[in-house]
Amino acid sequence: MRHHRGLLGLLVASLLRPSTGDTLDIEASLFLDSNCFDRYSELLLLDDGCYANLYTNLTKAFKLRIVGFTAPYKYDIYDYTDACHTQFSPKRTLTAGKCERFVGGYFVEMTNRLRSSTCVGQDCSRLAVTKQRFFSESMCVGLPYEVYTYPVQNECMRWSNGTQAFRVDPTTTNVTQVDYLVNDKCGGDLTREYVMSVGYCYELYPDRAPRSFKWEVERYDSTTISEAWRPAGLGLVQAAGMAAPLALLGSSRDL
Ligand SMILES: *[C@@H]1O[C@H](CO)[C@@H](O)[C@H](O)[C@H]1NC(C)=O
Ligand SMILES: *[C@@H]1O[C@H](CO)[C@@H](O)[C@H](O)[C@H]1NC(C)=O
Ligand SMILES: *[C@@H]1O[C@H](CO)[C@@H](O)[C@H](O)[C@H]1NC(C)=O
């Protein structure tokens, strides 16, 4: 019964999506002043990602969520005293293209960036992500019942017992996860490292769900994109299929 409902939900979700595998990321330009004149840094952020708050010691994490999908785009910004469970202050809604207050005394100007295997040009997001899919069944069969998405450019993310960062080698063979235990800023000596084989099915609990999980990587591939330049429609279809075989599922928030 549960299985059946899940399948229906998946079908509905796929019908609602404009194009499978297309995701919006958030480009955030940080400034030191309230006129957004004095540039500080550039971030490319995952919608709904739980980022370690490196900008203040007052809170431990922040999160941006795209809430308005027609221009001018809107974003809810949250800050937390833990791994994105306990809010420190009420959420604020920020507008794209405006100079808005960020966290920790910084200011921000934001815009959306499309991440898609068929997106061409400078405005596309080239954020690479890993998806950790958990399955109720062993051997990673059936529908994943939980999917976690992380960026893999070594960004500092918040988790329950400290911070963590993910990276992937150039051949997309291994995802490396480093946990920084009880450290708020991805530093310190107390670390734990896990090297996971991309696409390999790891068995988990023998007697209860989740029984297995695997890691996949979605990253921009210039050879895939060059296919999309071809006038024939075939190249486009192939490009989309290759880069996002399981893209129907979207990020963990969609499930
Ligand atoms: C946070 O605290 C550490 C240690 O006290 C300090 O070195 C650092 O400058 C602080 N960072 C910010 C953003 O206030
Ligand atoms: C992937 O990880 C395995 C196990 O740690 C290691 O033997 C292998 O050299 C790694 N491959 C790459 C390309 O980093
Ligand atoms: C959190 O980190 C501390 C310090 O190393 C460790 O003793 C504890 O076992 C960790 N807890 C979890 C859930 O990993």
mmCIF file of C-alpha atoms and ligand atoms in Angstrom, residues 169-174 195-197, ligand 2:
data_model
loop_
_atom_site.group_PDB
_atom_site.id
_atom_site.type_symbol
_atom_site.label_atom_id
_atom_site.label_comp_id
_atom_site.label_asym_id
_atom_site.label_seq_id
_atom_site.Cartn_x
_atom_site.Cartn_y
_atom_site.Cartn_z
ATOM 1 C CA ASP A 169 37.732 13.216 -7.406
ATOM 2 C CA PRO A 170 38.112 14.314 -11.072
ATOM 3 C CA THR A 171 37.158 10.870 -12.396
ATOM 4 C CA THR A 172 33.932 10.785 -10.307
ATOM 5 C CA THR A 173 35.046 7.519 -8.706
ATOM 6 C CA ASN A 174 34.839 8.417 -5.013
ATOM 7 C CA VAL A 195 35.589 7.468 1.083
ATOM 8 C CA MET A 196 32.555 6.163 -0.771
ATOM 9 C CA SER A 197 32.502 4.532 -4.169
HETATM 10 C C1 LIG B 2 38.816 5.584 -4.582
HETATM 11 O O1 LIG B 2 38.886 5.061 -3.280
HETATM 12 C C2 LIG B 2 39.551 3.805 -3.192
HETATM 13 C C3 LIG B 2 39.404 3.314 -1.761
HETATM 14 O O2 LIG B 2 39.844 4.265 -0.848
HETATM 15 C C4 LIG B 2 41.007 3.997 -3.619
HETATM 16 O O3 LIG B 2 41.695 2.775 -3.555
HETATM 17 C C5 LIG B 2 41.043 4.561 -5.026
HETATM 18 O O4 LIG B 2 42.380 4.835 -5.399
HETATM 19 C C6 LIG B 2 40.206 5.820 -5.141
HETATM 20 N N1 LIG B 2 40.138 6.232 -6.536
HETATM 21 C C7 LIG B 2 40.324 7.504 -6.932
HETATM 22 C C8 LIG B 2 40.256 7.738 -8.401
HETATM 23 O O5 LIG B 2 40.505 8.426 -6.160
#
